[in-house]
């Protein structure tokens, strides 16, 4: 039988329904290519049904300090409402409208059911996380980027007071400090936040920021470093590094200052645990391509923004990466 257009389907359906064949016709419609392309909506994932078993479950967890973290970490940008959207200016408002407390709880529940035990976020989400712990009995850990209107040290303090397991120097602030040559800002942050008794990191988008910290002996307990491909068509669109404070350019379009291999090569020599983030480049690469590259390239953990409908698929992909023990990985595991 030839493929039918939607107009053919509707015209044939009207005649068939007149003869009382509604059930048969519905079944027939669902078998047609036109329907396969346009609908229906994807079915909801069920972790108990859809999550594939772990062949090597211990390889999916590591430690920073004495804190046990899943190798795949839930990103908080979307949930917090500051999602990277490039030119889609409606997107921030969309995610803020979508992520009610109840939908955030759903994300957390699904993450925990899939074995993802950590979210990376901002002090702005402390209220929701504490409510989730209190009302839902959840146990998800959170890493705070210390971003706060009164400064990153205050942000770290209030985060730990509200249950953060780790804190780090917000990447935007860190990049700006490194560009200015302000090594004292890193030293002060590390010295003050280590008094809080949790592991303390440095976040950045620029590899030059990591090198700056190493050069000035401002060594954190872990790194938060972006890594993603930069060979997509719009990677450098509208870039104006001179107009930016962090040296990356003013456009919300890419989040690194160098290609992946240069990051992998440099981080090879660093003994501190490394959480890689923005590894999908805000949607320019699929997890099935990015996950193997990032873990094999040397990242100890990967932070990925995931909607509830993406969690099971992403965890299954990560499990598959870890199944063979990553024999091609050059960098030793740190954490």
Short mmCIF file of C-alpha atoms in Angstrom, two decimals:
data_model
loop_
_atom_site.label_atom_id
_atom_site.label_comp_id
_atom_site.label_asym_id
_atom_site.label_seq_id
_atom_site.Cartn_x
_atom_site.Cartn_y
_atom_site.Cartn_z
CA UNK A 1 0.00 0.00 0.00
CA UNK A 2 1.33 3.48 -0.84
CA UNK A 3 1.95 6.03 1.91
CA UNK A 4 -1.12 8.20 2.41
CA UNK A 5 -1.16 11.93 3.01
CA UNK A 6 -2.93 13.35 6.05
CA UNK A 7 -5.70 14.61 3.74
CA UNK A 8 -6.20 11.07 2.42
CA UNK A 9 -6.38 9.72 5.94
CA UNK A 10 -8.96 12.26 7.05
CA UNK A 11 -11.13 11.78 3.94
CA UNK A 12 -11.03 8.01 4.21
CA UNK A 13 -11.65 8.18 7.93
CA UNK A 14 -14.87 10.18 7.58
CA UNK A 15 -16.37 7.57 5.28
CA UNK A 16 -15.19 4.68 7.43
CA UNK A 17 -16.47 6.22 10.67
CA UNK A 18 -19.89 6.62 9.05
CA UNK A 19 -19.95 2.84 8.81
CA UNK A 20 -19.20 2.45 12.54
CA UNK A 21 -15.59 1.32 12.24
CA UNK A 22 -14.07 3.75 14.76
CA UNK A 23 -11.94 1.25 16.68
CA UNK A 24 -10.56 -0.42 13.60
CA UNK A 25 -9.89 2.89 11.93
CA UNK A 26 -8.00 4.25 14.96
CA UNK A 27 -5.76 1.18 14.86
CA UNK A 28 -5.27 1.69 11.14
CA UNK A 29 -4.38 5.38 11.58
CA UNK A 30 -1.66 4.57 14.09
CA UNK A 31 0.00 2.26 11.59
CA UNK A 32 0.44 4.99 8.97
CA UNK A 33 3.77 6.80 8.38
CA UNK A 34 2.17 10.25 8.57
CA UNK A 35 1.06 9.54 12.12
CA UNK A 36 4.43 8.07 13.09
CA UNK A 37 6.11 11.34 12.15
CA UNK A 38 3.77 13.76 13.91
CA UNK A 39 2.53 11.94 17.01
CA UNK A 40 1.45 10.77 19.44
CA UNK A 41 3.57 12.19 22.31
CA UNK A 42 6.44 10.08 23.64
CA UNK A 43 5.34 7.81 26.47
CA UNK A 44 6.44 8.65 30.00
CA UNK A 45 9.51 6.78 31.21
CA UNK A 46 9.16 4.36 34.07
CA UNK A 47 12.49 3.78 35.86
CA UNK A 48 11.45 0.36 37.16
CA UNK A 49 10.56 -0.76 33.65
CA UNK A 50 13.01 1.15 31.46
CA UNK A 51 16.22 1.52 33.47
CA UNK A 52 18.83 -0.98 32.39
CA UNK A 53 20.78 -2.76 35.11
CA UNK A 54 24.30 -1.70 35.99
CA UNK A 55 26.96 -4.18 34.97
CA UNK A 56 29.52 -2.42 37.17
CA UNK A 57 27.56 -0.29 39.65
CA UNK A 58 30.55 0.89 41.69
CA UNK A 59 32.05 2.54 38.62
CA UNK A 60 29.09 4.91 38.52
CA UNK A 61 30.05 6.51 41.85
CA UNK A 62 33.07 8.37 43.13
CA UNK A 63 34.13 10.60 46.00
CA UNK A 64 35.23 14.17 46.46
CA UNK A 65 36.59 14.39 49.96
CA UNK A 66 34.33 12.12 51.97
CA UNK A 67 31.25 12.83 49.84
CA UNK A 68 30.02 10.01 47.58
CA UNK A 69 28.68 11.33 44.28
CA UNK A 70 27.14 9.73 41.23
CA UNK A 71 29.39 10.05 38.17
CA UNK A 72 26.41 11.63 36.41
CA UNK A 73 25.16 14.76 38.19
CA UNK A 74 21.87 16.56 37.56
CA UNK A 75 22.41 20.12 36.33
CA UNK A 76 20.32 22.85 37.92
CA UNK A 77 20.33 25.65 35.34
CA UNK A 78 16.99 24.67 33.82
CA UNK A 79 15.34 24.10 37.18
CA UNK A 80 16.65 27.39 38.53
CA UNK A 81 15.34 29.28 35.51
CA UNK A 82 18.59 30.56 34.02
CA UNK A 83 18.83 28.05 31.20
CA UNK A 84 21.15 28.83 28.30
CA UNK A 85 18.93 29.64 25.35
CA UNK A 86 21.07 31.50 22.82
CA UNK A 87 18.60 33.52 20.70
CA UNK A 88 15.45 31.80 22.03
CA UNK A 89 14.56 34.54 24.47
CA UNK A 90 11.32 32.87 25.49
CA UNK A 91 13.14 29.88 26.96
CA UNK A 92 14.01 31.25 30.42
CA UNK A 93 10.37 32.19 30.97
CA UNK A 94 9.27 28.78 29.68
CA UNK A 95 11.40 26.79 32.12
CA UNK A 96 10.42 29.04 35.01
CA UNK A 97 6.76 28.43 34.22
CA UNK A 98 7.29 24.67 33.79
CA UNK A 99 9.35 23.97 36.89
CA UNK A 100 6.88 24.35 39.71
CA UNK A 101 7.96 22.84 43.03
CA UNK A 102 6.00 19.70 42.22
CA UNK A 103 7.74 19.22 38.86
CA UNK A 104 11.11 19.82 40.50
CA UNK A 105 10.23 17.13 43.02
CA UNK A 106 9.38 14.80 40.13
CA UNK A 107 12.80 15.45 38.59
CA UNK A 108 14.50 14.75 41.90
CA UNK A 109 12.50 11.56 42.50
CA UNK A 110 13.29 10.24 39.03
CA UNK A 111 16.97 11.16 39.40
CA UNK A 112 17.24 9.26 42.67
CA UNK A 113 15.35 6.30 41.22
CA UNK A 114 17.93 6.22 38.41
CA UNK A 115 20.90 6.36 40.78
CA UNK A 116 21.71 10.06 40.26
CA UNK A 117 22.25 11.24 43.82
CA UNK A 118 23.49 14.82 43.30
CA UNK A 119 22.31 18.08 41.77
CA UNK A 120 24.52 21.05 41.01
CA UNK A 121 22.74 24.32 41.58
CA UNK A 122 22.64 27.78 43.13
CA UNK A 123 21.63 29.10 46.59
CA UNK A 124 18.38 30.24 44.94
CA UNK A 125 17.17 26.62 44.97
CA UNK A 126 17.91 25.94 48.64
CA UNK A 127 14.28 26.46 49.61
CA UNK A 128 13.01 23.88 47.12
CA UNK A 129 15.68 21.33 48.01
CA UNK A 130 14.99 21.66 51.73
CA UNK A 131 11.27 21.32 51.10
CA UNK A 132 11.95 18.18 49.04
CA UNK A 133 14.02 16.67 51.84
CA UNK A 134 11.43 17.61 54.45
CA UNK A 135 8.18 16.72 52.66
CA UNK A 136 9.26 14.02 50.20
CA UNK A 137 11.90 12.29 52.31
CA UNK A 138 14.39 12.74 49.48
CA UNK A 139 18.12 12.33 49.95
CA UNK A 140 19.55 14.02 46.87
CA UNK A 141 22.76 15.93 47.62
CA UNK A 142 23.46 19.37 46.28
CA UNK A 143 26.56 21.22 45.14
CA UNK A 144 26.31 25.02 45.30
CA UNK A 145 27.99 27.44 42.91
CA UNK A 146 28.04 30.04 45.73
CA UNK A 147 26.44 32.71 43.54
CA UNK A 148 24.90 35.27 45.88
CA UNK A 149 24.12 38.99 45.82
CA UNK A 150 26.44 39.46 48.84
CA UNK A 151 29.33 37.63 47.23
CA UNK A 152 30.58 34.08 46.76
CA UNK A 153 31.82 33.62 50.33
CA UNK A 154 28.38 34.53 51.69
CA UNK A 155 26.85 32.26 49.06
CA UNK A 156 28.98 29.35 50.25
CA UNK A 157 28.12 30.02 53.89
CA UNK A 158 24.35 30.07 53.42
CA UNK A 159 24.57 27.04 51.12
CA UNK A 160 26.32 24.92 53.74
CA UNK A 161 23.90 26.17 56.41
CA UNK A 162 21.12 24.82 54.19
CA UNK A 163 22.70 21.44 53.56
CA UNK A 164 25.11 21.79 50.62
CA UNK A 165 27.58 18.90 50.46
CA UNK A 166 30.12 20.82 48.34
CA UNK A 167 30.60 24.44 47.26
CA UNK A 168 32.63 26.07 44.52
CA UNK A 169 33.68 29.47 43.24
CA UNK A 170 31.07 30.43 40.61
CA UNK A 171 32.59 30.06 37.13
CA UNK A 172 31.58 33.48 35.85
CA UNK A 173 33.14 35.24 38.82
CA UNK A 174 36.22 33.04 38.70
CA UNK A 175 36.86 33.74 35.02
CA UNK A 176 36.52 37.47 35.60
CA UNK A 177 38.95 37.36 38.54
CA UNK A 178 41.52 35.45 36.51
CA UNK A 179 41.25 37.88 33.58
CA UNK A 180 41.98 40.71 36.06
CA UNK A 181 44.93 38.79 37.53
CA UNK A 182 43.28 38.80 40.97
CA UNK A 183 44.78 35.67 42.54
CA UNK A 184 43.97 36.99 46.02
CA UNK A 185 40.24 36.55 45.29
CA UNK A 186 40.81 32.80 44.83
CA UNK A 187 43.01 32.52 47.91
CA UNK A 188 40.48 34.35 50.07
CA UNK A 189 37.58 32.22 48.81
CA UNK A 190 39.45 28.96 49.39
CA UNK A 191 40.69 29.94 52.85
CA UNK A 192 37.33 31.21 54.07
CA UNK A 193 35.10 28.49 52.64
CA UNK A 194 37.32 25.63 53.82
CA UNK A 195 36.36 26.69 57.34
CA UNK A 196 32.86 25.42 56.50
CA UNK A 197 34.04 21.80 56.56
CA UNK A 198 32.98 20.71 53.07
CA UNK A 199 35.01 20.17 49.87
CA UNK A 200 35.64 23.45 48.05
CA UNK A 201 36.05 23.83 44.29
CA UNK A 202 36.80 26.38 41.60
CA UNK A 203 34.48 26.66 38.60
CA UNK A 204 35.43 28.13 35.24
CA UNK A 205 34.68 28.20 31.54
CA UNK A 206 38.20 29.15 30.51
CA UNK A 207 41.08 26.69 30.65
CA UNK A 208 43.23 29.76 31.27
CA UNK A 209 41.50 30.14 34.65
CA UNK A 210 42.59 26.66 35.75
CA UNK A 211 46.14 27.45 34.65
CA UNK A 212 46.03 30.79 36.50
CA UNK A 213 45.00 29.07 39.75
CA UNK A 214 47.71 26.43 39.38
CA UNK A 215 50.33 29.08 38.64
CA UNK A 216 49.41 30.97 41.83
CA UNK A 217 49.06 27.85 44.00
CA UNK A 218 45.34 28.41 44.52
CA UNK A 219 44.44 24.74 44.37
CA UNK A 220 40.87 23.66 45.15
CA UNK A 221 39.59 20.27 46.30
CA UNK A 222 37.98 19.85 42.87
CA UNK A 223 37.51 21.64 39.57
CA UNK A 224 34.29 22.57 37.80
CA UNK A 225 35.43 22.97 34.19
CA UNK A 226 33.36 23.22 31.02
CA UNK A 227 34.15 21.05 28.02
CA UNK A 228 32.22 20.71 24.77
CA UNK A 229 32.81 20.64 21.04
CA UNK A 230 33.33 23.96 19.26
CA UNK A 231 33.06 22.89 15.62
CA UNK A 232 29.33 23.57 15.27
CA UNK A 233 28.32 26.31 12.78
CA UNK A 234 27.41 29.07 15.25
CA UNK A 235 30.20 28.49 17.78
CA UNK A 236 31.83 31.88 17.15
CA UNK A 237 28.79 33.79 15.90
CA UNK A 238 28.81 37.38 17.11
CA UNK A 239 31.83 36.79 19.31
CA UNK A 240 33.44 39.89 20.77
CA UNK A 241 35.95 38.91 23.44
CA UNK A 242 37.04 42.49 24.00
CA UNK A 243 33.53 43.40 25.19
CA UNK A 244 33.32 40.68 27.84
CA UNK A 245 34.64 40.53 31.39
CA UNK A 246 35.41 36.82 31.32
CA UNK A 247 37.17 36.59 27.96
CA UNK A 248 34.61 34.28 26.36
CA UNK A 249 32.60 36.76 24.31
CA UNK A 250 29.29 38.46 24.98
CA UNK A 251 27.02 35.98 23.22
CA UNK A 252 25.29 33.15 25.10
CA UNK A 253 26.53 30.72 22.50
CA UNK A 254 29.54 28.78 23.76
CA UNK A 255 31.05 28.13 27.15
CA UNK A 256 34.72 27.29 26.59
CA UNK A 257 37.83 29.10 25.35
CA UNK A 258 39.43 26.09 23.69
CA UNK A 259 38.59 22.77 22.09
CA UNK A 260 38.02 19.56 24.04
CA UNK A 261 41.34 17.92 23.35
CA UNK A 262 43.30 20.81 24.81
CA UNK A 263 41.22 20.58 27.98
CA UNK A 264 41.73 16.81 28.17
CA UNK A 265 45.47 17.13 27.62
CA UNK A 266 45.90 19.72 30.36
CA UNK A 267 43.60 18.07 32.91
CA UNK A 268 45.54 14.84 32.40
CA UNK A 269 48.21 16.25 34.71
CA UNK A 270 45.88 17.50 37.44
CA UNK A 271 45.37 15.26 40.49
CA UNK A 272 42.26 17.09 41.74
CA UNK A 273 38.84 15.58 40.90
CA UNK A 274 37.18 17.21 37.91
CA UNK A 275 33.45 17.72 37.35
CA UNK A 276 32.89 18.51 33.67
CA UNK A 277 29.85 20.65 32.92
CA UNK A 278 28.07 22.10 29.89
CA UNK A 279 29.31 18.99 28.10
CA UNK A 280 26.39 19.05 25.63
CA UNK A 281 26.98 22.72 24.79
CA UNK A 282 23.33 23.61 25.55
CA UNK A 283 22.06 21.05 23.07
CA UNK A 284 24.62 21.00 20.28
CA UNK A 285 25.51 17.35 20.91
CA UNK A 286 23.58 14.26 22.00
CA UNK A 287 24.61 12.42 25.20
CA UNK A 288 25.38 9.25 23.24
CA UNK A 289 28.17 11.17 21.48
CA UNK A 290 29.30 13.41 24.34
CA UNK A 291 29.30 11.00 27.30
CA UNK A 292 31.93 8.57 25.97
CA UNK A 293 34.19 11.41 24.83
CA UNK A 294 34.05 13.29 28.14
CA UNK A 295 34.51 10.29 30.45
CA UNK A 296 37.21 8.74 28.31
CA UNK A 297 38.83 12.15 27.99
CA UNK A 298 39.38 12.30 31.73
CA UNK A 299 36.39 13.84 33.52
CA UNK A 300 35.68 12.17 36.86
CA UNK A 301 32.08 13.37 36.94
CA UNK A 302 29.75 14.96 34.39
CA UNK A 303 27.03 17.49 35.18
CA UNK A 304 24.14 17.46 32.70
CA UNK A 305 20.89 19.40 32.66
CA UNK A 306 18.11 16.80 32.28
CA UNK A 307 14.35 17.05 32.10
CA UNK A 308 12.41 14.21 33.69
CA UNK A 309 11.76 12.56 30.31
CA UNK A 310 15.51 12.55 29.55
CA UNK A 311 16.79 11.04 32.79
CA UNK A 312 16.32 7.35 32.07
CA UNK A 313 17.78 7.58 28.59
CA UNK A 314 20.80 9.56 29.78
CA UNK A 315 21.48 7.20 32.68
CA UNK A 316 21.23 4.20 30.37
CA UNK A 317 23.76 5.83 28.03
CA UNK A 318 26.12 6.53 30.94
CA UNK A 319 25.75 2.96 32.20
CA UNK A 320 26.67 1.66 28.77
CA UNK A 321 29.79 3.83 28.75
CA UNK A 322 30.86 2.41 32.10
CA UNK A 323 30.01 -1.19 31.26
CA UNK A 324 33.47 -2.09 29.94
CA UNK A 325 35.35 -0.16 32.61
CA UNK A 326 36.62 2.51 30.19
CA UNK A 327 39.90 0.77 29.22
CA UNK A 328 40.73 3.59 26.79
CA UNK A 329 40.69 6.28 29.51
CA UNK A 330 44.18 7.78 29.96
CA UNK A 331 43.70 9.93 33.06
CA UNK A 332 43.54 8.03 36.36
CA UNK A 333 40.31 8.36 38.31
CA UNK A 334 40.50 11.09 40.93
CA UNK A 335 37.57 10.69 43.23
#
